[in-house]
Short mmCIF file of C-alpha atoms and ligand atoms in Angstrom, two decimals:
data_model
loop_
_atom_site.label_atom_id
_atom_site.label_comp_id
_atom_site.label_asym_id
_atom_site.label_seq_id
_atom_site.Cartn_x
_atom_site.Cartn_y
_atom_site.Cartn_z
CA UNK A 1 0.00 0.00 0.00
CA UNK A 2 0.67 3.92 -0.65
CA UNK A 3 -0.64 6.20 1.91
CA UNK A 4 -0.05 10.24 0.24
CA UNK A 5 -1.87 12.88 2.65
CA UNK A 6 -1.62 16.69 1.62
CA UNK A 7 -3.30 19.81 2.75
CA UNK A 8 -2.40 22.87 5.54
CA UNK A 9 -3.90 23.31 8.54
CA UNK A 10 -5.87 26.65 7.72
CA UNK A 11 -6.38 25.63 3.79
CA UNK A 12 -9.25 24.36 1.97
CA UNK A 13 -8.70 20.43 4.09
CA UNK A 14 -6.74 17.38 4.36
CA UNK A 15 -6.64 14.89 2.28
CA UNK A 16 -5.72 11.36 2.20
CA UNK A 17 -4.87 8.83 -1.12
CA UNK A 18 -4.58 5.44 -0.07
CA UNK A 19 -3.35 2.97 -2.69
CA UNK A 20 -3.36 -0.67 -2.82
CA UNK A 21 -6.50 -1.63 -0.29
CA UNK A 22 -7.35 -5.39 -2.09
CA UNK A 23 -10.83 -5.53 -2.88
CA UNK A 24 -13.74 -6.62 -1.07
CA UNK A 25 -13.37 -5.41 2.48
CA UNK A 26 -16.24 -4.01 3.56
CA UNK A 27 -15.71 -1.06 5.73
CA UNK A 28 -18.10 0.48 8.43
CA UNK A 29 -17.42 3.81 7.75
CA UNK A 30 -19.02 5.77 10.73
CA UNK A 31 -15.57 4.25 12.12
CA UNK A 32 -13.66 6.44 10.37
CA UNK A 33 -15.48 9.26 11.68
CA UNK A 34 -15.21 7.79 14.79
CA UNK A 35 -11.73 7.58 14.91
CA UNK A 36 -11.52 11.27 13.38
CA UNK A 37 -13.75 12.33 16.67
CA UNK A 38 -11.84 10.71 19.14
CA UNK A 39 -8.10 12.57 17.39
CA UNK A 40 -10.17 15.57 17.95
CA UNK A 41 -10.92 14.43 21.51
CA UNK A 42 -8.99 14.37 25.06
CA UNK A 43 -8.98 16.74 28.00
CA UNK A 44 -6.04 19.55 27.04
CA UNK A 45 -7.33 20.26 23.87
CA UNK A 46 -7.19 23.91 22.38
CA UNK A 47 -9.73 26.13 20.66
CA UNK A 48 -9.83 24.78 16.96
CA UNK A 49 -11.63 21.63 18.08
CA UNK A 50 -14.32 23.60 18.97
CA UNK A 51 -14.45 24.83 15.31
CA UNK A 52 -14.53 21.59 13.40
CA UNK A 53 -16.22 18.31 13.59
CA UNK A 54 -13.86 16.41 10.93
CA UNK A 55 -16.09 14.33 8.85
CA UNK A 56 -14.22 12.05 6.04
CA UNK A 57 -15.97 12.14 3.02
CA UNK A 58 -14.96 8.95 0.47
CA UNK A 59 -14.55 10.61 -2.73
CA UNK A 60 -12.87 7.45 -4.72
CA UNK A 61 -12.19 3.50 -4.13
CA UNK A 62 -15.40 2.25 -2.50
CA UNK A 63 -18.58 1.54 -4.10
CA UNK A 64 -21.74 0.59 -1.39
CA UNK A 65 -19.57 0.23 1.61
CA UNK A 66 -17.38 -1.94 -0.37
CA UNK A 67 -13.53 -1.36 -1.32
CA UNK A 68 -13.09 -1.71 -5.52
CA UNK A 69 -9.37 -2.22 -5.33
CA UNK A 70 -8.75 1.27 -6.52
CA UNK A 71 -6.99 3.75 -4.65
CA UNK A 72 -9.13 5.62 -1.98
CA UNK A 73 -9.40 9.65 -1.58
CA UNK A 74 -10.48 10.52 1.47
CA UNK A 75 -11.30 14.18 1.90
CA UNK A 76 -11.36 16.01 5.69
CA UNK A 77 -12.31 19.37 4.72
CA UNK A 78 -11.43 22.05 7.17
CA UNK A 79 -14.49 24.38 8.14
CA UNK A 80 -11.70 27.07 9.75
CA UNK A 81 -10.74 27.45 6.23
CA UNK A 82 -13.88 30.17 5.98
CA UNK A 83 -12.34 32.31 8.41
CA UNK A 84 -8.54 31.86 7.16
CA UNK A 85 -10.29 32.51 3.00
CA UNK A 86 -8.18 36.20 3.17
CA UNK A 87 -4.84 34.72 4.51
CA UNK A 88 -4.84 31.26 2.15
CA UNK A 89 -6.82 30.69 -0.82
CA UNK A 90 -4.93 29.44 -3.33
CA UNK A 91 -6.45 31.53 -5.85
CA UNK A 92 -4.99 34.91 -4.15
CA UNK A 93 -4.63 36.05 -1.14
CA UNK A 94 -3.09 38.64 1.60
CA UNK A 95 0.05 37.03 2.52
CA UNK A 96 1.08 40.16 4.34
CA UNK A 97 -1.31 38.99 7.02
CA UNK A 98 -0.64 36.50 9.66
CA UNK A 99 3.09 36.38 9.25
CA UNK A 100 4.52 34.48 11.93
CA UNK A 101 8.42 35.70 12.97
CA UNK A 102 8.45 34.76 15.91
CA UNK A 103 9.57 31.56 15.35
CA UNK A 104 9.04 28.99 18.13
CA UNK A 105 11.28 26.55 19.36
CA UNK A 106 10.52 23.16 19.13
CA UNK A 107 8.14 23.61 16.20
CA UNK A 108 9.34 23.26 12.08
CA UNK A 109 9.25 27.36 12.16
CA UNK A 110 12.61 28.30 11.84
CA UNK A 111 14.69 25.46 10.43
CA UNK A 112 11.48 25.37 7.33
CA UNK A 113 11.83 29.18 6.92
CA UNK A 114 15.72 28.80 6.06
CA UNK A 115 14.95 25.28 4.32
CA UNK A 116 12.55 26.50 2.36
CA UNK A 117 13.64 30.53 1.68
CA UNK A 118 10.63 32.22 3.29
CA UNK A 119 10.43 35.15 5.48
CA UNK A 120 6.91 33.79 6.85
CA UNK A 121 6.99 30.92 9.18
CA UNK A 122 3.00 30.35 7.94
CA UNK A 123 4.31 28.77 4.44
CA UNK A 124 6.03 25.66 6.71
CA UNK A 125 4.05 25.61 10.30
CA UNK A 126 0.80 25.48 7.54
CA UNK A 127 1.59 21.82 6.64
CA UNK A 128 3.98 20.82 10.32
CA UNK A 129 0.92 21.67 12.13
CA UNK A 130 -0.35 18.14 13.64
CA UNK A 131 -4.07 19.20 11.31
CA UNK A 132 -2.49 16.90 8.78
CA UNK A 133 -3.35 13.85 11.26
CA UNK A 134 -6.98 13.90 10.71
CA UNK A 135 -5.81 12.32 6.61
CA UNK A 136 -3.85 9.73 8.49
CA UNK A 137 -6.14 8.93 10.78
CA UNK A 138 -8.91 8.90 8.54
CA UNK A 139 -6.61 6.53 6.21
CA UNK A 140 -5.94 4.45 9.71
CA UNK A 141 -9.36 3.69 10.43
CA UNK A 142 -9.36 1.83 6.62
CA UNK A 143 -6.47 -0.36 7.52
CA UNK A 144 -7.82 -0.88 11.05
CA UNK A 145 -10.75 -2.50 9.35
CA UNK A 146 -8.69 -4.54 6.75
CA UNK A 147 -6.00 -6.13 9.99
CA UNK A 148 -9.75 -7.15 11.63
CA UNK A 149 -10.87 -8.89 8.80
CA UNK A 150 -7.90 -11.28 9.30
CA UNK A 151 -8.54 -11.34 13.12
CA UNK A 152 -5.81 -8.69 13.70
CA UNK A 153 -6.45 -6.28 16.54
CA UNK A 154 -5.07 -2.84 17.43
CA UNK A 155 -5.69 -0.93 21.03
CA UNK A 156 -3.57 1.79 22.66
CA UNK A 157 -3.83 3.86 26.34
CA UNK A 158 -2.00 6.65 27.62
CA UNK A 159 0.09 5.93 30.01
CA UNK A 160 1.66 9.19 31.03
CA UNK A 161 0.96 12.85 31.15
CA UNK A 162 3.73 14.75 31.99
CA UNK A 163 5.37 13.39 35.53
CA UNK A 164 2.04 11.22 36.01
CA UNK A 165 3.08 7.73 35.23
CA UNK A 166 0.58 4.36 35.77
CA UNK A 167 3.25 1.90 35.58
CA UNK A 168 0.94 -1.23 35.32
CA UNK A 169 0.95 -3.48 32.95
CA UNK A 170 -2.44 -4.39 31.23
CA UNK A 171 -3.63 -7.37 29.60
CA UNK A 172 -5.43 -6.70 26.27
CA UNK A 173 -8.82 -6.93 27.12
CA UNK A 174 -8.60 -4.49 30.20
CA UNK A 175 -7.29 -1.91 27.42
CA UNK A 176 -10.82 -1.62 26.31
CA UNK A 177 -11.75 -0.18 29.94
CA UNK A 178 -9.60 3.01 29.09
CA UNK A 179 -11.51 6.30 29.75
CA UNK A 180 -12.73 8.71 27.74
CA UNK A 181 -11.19 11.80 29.50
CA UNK A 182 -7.73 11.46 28.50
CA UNK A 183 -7.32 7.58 27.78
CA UNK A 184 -5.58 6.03 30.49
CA UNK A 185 -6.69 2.79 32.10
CA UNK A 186 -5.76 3.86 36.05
CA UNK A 187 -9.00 6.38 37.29
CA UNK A 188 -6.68 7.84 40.54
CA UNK A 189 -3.83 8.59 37.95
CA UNK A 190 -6.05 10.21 35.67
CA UNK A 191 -7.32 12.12 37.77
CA UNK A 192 -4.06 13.26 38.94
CA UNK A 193 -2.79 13.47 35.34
CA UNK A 194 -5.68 16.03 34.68
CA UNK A 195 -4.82 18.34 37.50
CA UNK A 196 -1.41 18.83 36.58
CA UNK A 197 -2.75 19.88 32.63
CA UNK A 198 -5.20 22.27 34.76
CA UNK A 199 -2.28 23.43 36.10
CA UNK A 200 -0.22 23.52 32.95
CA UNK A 201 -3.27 25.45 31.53
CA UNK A 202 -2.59 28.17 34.29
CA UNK A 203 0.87 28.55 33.88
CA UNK A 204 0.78 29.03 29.90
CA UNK A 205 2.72 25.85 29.78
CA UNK A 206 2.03 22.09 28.14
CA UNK A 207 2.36 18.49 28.49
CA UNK A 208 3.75 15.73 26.52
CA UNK A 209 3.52 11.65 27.42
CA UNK A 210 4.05 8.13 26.67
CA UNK A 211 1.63 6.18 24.86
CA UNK A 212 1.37 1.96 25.13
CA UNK A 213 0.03 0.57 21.39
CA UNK A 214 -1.00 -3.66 21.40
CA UNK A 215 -1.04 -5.93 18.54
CA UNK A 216 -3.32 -8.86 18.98
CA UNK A 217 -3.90 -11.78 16.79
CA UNK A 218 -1.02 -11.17 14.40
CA UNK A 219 0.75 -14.66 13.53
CA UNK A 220 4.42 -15.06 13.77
CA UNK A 221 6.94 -14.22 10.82
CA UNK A 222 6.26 -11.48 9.63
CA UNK A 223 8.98 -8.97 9.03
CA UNK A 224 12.55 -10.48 8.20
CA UNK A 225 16.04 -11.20 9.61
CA UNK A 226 17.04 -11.18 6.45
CA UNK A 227 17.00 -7.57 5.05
CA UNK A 228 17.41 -4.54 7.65
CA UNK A 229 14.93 -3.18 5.50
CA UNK A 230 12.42 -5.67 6.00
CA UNK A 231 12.64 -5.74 9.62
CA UNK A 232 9.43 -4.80 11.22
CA UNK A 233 10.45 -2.95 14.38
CA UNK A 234 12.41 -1.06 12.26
CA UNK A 235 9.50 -0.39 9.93
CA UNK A 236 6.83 0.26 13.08
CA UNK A 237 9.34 2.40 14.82
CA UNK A 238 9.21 5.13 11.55
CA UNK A 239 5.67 4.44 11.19
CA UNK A 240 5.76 5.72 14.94
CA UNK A 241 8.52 8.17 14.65
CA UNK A 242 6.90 9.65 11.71
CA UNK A 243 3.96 11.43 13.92
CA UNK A 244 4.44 14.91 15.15
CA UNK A 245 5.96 15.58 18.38
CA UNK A 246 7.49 11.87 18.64
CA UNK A 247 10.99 11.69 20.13
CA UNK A 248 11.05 8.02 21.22
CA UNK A 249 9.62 4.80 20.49
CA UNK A 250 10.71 1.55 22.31
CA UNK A 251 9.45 -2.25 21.63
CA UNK A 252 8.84 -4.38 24.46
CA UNK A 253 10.93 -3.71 27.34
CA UNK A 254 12.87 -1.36 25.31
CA UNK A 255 15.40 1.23 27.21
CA UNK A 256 14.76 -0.73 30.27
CA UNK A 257 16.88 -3.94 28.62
CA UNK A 258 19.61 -1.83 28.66
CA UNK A 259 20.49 -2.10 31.77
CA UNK A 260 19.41 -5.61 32.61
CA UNK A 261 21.34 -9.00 32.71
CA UNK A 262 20.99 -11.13 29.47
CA UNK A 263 19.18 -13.83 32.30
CA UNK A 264 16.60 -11.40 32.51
CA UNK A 265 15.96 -9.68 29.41
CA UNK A 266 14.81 -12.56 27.05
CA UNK A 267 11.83 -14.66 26.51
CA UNK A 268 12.36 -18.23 27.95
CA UNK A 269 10.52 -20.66 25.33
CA UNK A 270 8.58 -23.51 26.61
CA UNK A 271 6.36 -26.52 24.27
CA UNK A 272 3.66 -27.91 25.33
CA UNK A 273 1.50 -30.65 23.10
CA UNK A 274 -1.75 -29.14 21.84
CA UNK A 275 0.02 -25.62 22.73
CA UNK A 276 2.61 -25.69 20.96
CA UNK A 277 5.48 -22.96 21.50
CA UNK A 278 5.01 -20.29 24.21
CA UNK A 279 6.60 -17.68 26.46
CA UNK A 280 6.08 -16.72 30.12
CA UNK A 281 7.09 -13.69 29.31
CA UNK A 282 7.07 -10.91 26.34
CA UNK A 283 9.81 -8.33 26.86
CA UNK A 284 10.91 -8.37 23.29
CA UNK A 285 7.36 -7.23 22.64
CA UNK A 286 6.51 -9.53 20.10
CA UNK A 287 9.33 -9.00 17.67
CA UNK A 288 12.50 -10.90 17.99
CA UNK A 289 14.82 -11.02 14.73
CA UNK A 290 13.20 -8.67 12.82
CA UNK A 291 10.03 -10.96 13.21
CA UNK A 292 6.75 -11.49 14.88
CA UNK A 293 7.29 -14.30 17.38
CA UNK A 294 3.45 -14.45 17.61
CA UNK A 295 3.10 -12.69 20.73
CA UNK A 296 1.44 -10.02 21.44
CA UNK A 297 3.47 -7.11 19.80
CA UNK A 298 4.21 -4.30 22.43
CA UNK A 299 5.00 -0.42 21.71
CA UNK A 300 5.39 2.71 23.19
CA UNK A 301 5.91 6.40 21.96
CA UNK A 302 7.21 9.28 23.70
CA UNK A 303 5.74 13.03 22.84
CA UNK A 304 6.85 15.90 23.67
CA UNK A 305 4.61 18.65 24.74
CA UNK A 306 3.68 21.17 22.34
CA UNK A 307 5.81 23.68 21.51
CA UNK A 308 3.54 26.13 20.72
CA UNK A 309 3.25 27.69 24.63
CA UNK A 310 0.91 30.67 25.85
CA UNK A 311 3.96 32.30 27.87
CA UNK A 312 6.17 31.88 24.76
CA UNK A 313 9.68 30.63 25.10
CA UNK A 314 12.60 33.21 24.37
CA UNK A 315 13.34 33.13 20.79
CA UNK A 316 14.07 35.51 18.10
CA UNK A 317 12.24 37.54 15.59
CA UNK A 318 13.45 37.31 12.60
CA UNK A 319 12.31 40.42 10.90
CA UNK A 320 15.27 42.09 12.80
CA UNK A 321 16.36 39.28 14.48
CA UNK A 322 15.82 40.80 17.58
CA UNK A 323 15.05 38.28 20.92
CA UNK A 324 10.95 38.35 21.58
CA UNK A 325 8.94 36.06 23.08
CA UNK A 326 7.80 32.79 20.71
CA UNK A 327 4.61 33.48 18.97
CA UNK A 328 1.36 32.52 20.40
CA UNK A 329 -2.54 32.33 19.06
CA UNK A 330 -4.17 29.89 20.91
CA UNK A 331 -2.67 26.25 21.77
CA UNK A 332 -3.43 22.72 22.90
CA UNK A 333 -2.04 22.20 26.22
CA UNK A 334 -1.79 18.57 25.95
CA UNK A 335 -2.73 16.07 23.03
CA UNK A 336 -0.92 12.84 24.27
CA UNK A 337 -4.88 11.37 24.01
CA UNK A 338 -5.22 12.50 19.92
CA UNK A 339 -1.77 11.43 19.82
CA UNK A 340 -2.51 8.25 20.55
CA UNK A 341 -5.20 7.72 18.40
CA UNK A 342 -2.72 8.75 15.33
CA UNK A 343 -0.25 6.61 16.81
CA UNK A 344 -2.56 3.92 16.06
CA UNK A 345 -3.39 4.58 12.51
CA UNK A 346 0.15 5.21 11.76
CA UNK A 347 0.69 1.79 13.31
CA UNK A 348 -1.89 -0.08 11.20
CA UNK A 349 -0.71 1.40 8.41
CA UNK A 350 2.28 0.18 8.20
CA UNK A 351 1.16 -3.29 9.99
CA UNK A 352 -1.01 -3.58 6.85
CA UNK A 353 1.35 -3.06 4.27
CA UNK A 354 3.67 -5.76 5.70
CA UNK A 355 0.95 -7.85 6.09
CA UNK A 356 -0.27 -7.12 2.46
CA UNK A 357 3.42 -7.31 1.19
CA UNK A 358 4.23 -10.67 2.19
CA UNK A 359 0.71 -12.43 1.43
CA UNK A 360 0.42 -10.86 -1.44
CA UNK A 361 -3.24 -10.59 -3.50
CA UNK A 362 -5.88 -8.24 -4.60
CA UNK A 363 -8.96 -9.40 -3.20
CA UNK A 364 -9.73 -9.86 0.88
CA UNK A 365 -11.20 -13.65 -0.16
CA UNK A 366 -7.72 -14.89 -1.21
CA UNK A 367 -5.41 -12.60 1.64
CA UNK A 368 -7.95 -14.17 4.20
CA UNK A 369 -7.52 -17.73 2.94
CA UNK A 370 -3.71 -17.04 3.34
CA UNK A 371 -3.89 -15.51 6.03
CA UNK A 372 -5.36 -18.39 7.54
CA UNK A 373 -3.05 -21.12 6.15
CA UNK A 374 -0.25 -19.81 8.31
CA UNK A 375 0.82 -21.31 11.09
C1 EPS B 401 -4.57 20.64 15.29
C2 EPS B 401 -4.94 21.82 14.77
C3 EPS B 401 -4.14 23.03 14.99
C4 EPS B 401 -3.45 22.97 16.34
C5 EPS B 401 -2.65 21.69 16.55
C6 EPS B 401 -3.37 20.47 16.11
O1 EPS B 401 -5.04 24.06 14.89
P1 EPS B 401 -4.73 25.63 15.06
O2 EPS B 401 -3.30 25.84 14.60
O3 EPS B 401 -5.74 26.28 14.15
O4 EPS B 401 -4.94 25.92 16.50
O5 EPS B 401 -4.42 23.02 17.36
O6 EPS B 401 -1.50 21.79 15.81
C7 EPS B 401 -0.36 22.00 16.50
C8 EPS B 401 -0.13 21.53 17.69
C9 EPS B 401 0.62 22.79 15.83
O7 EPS B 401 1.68 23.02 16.46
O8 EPS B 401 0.38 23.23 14.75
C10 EPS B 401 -5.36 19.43 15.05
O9 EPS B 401 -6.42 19.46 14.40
O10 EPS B 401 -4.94 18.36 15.56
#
């Protein structure tokens, strides 16, 4: 598969062409709106949410709820783009308005402006903002559906805000107990977790935090040993790098291996008739070699908080380049919960075009029957 999105985050929308979706899957498609509404979602959030209620309208690839094997345009059109009409339209436009100088650190402002030989940090921070997530999530919520069909399951929780950690570990099924308020699984830490962004609020400050992503029901060997290329923690670790704000990822027990003994860092196997192969165990989070193993697979992300801050870091304008204080309009103060919604797409994504590669086919009747033959 081919996933191309495109679009700025005060243009006309996102958009999002998906190539390579094998015929045949039929796709509930109030889930893709679904998964649009909860990226929009999450206590923290700023003052654009409140402005648009992304809807993904299917412009190509499906016919009756069903996929054609054609590529798929998905179109999230912005409705902020009628109030931004002076400052954007393609066909002409004041560009003398809404400069932004003031470049702020931590965002794509200033390094884009030089990169890309503008005086106006609005031509790069237009298409860095994270308002190109709603294509990928919208694209997401296809390839979630196509991983079910072959009994392949995604979930994900937040499992820290800022200095509030839950450091439990969950089994699958109690993943689908997370709340709605910011998407962790532990009510006490939550609670705590959304004090501290009330406080953040306050102090004109923000949040990052770590989210935990599950794979259930993929079968072992996919990926290779063979290819660096082909390995798939290498290839989910982009697909998780690759969202904004991202400045880790780990698999399994990742940094924490480190700094254990080899006697405690790996997966003891064990056989058992009927059972076959099993672990006690799953600190290589599913992956060992390059490969599924067949357990559950086991990631997490690190983001950082915004960088966009209502106090404004010390930076430096550059009409002038005189020091100011970092620009500032208006600003989530924490979107670890959307975050981890996009996390997810991102991660079926590229789960489904492994999956895809290696079984090969163009219609869900003959990937399924695959699918099923492995062991
Ligand atoms: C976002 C929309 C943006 C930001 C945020 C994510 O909207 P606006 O710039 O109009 O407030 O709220 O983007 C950023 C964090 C950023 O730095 O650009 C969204 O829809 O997710």
């Amino acid at each position: 598969m081919r996933l191309t999105t495109s679009g700025e985050s005060h243009g006309k929308g996102l958009f999002a062409i998906l190539e390579g979706v094998p015929a045949g899957l039929t796709l509930d498609l109030s889930r893709i709106d679904g998964a649009l509404a909860l990226r929009q979602g999450g206590y923290g959030r700023g003052g654009r949410q409140k402005i648009e209620k992304d809807h993904a309208e299917i412009m190509t690839g499906v016919r009756n709820c069903v996929t054609l094997g054609s590529p798929l345009t998905l179109a999230v059109f912005n409705r902020d783009f009628e109030n931004w009409k002076p400052y954007m339209a393609p066909e002409g436009c004041d560009v003398s308005a809404r400069r932004l100088t003031r470049v702020r650190p931590g965002h794509a402002d200033l390094t884009g402006m030089i990169k890309f030989d503008t005086d106006d940090a609005r031509n790069v921070l237009e298409r860095a903002s994270a308002r190109e997530t709603a294509a990928r999530v919208a694209a997401g919520a296809v390839c979630v559906q196509l991983l079910e069909a072959l009994g392949i399951r995604l979930r994900h929780y937040v499992r820290s805000v800022g200095s509030v950690a839950d450091g439990r570990e969950y089994s699958f099924e109690a993943l689908q107990n997370k709340s709605p308020v910011l998407g962790m699984v532990d009510a006490e830490k939550e609670q705590k977790a959304v004090e501290l962004i009330d406080w953040a609020r306050e102090e004109g400050d923000t949040l990052g935090g770590m989210v935990e992503l599950r794979v259930h029901g993929l079968k072992r060997g996919f990926g290779s040993c063979m290819t660096y290329r082909e390995k798939l923690d290498a290839r989910l670790a982009a697909a998780l790098m690759s969202v904004q704000a991202v400045k880790g990822v780990e698999v399994g027990a990742g940094f924490a291996l480190a700094s254990l003994p080899g006697c405690l860092a790996h997966d003891e196997i064990f056989y058992e008739e009927g059972r076959g192969y099993f672990r006690k165990s799953n600190r290589a989070g599913g992956i060992e070699g390059g490969m599924s193993n067949g357990e559950e697979l086991v990631l997490r992300a690190a983001m950082k908080p915004i960088p966009t801050l209502m106090k404004g870091l010390q930076t430096v304008d550059t009409d002038g380049n005189v020091a100011a204080r970092a620009s500032t309009e208006r600003s989530d103060v924490c979107a670890v919960t959307a975050c981890g919604v996009v996390l997810e797409s991102a991660l079926a994504f590229e789960l489904a075009c492994v999956v895809l590669e290696q079984l090969g086919g163009s219609n869900m009747k003959e990937i399924g029957r695959r699918y099923k033959e492995m062991k």
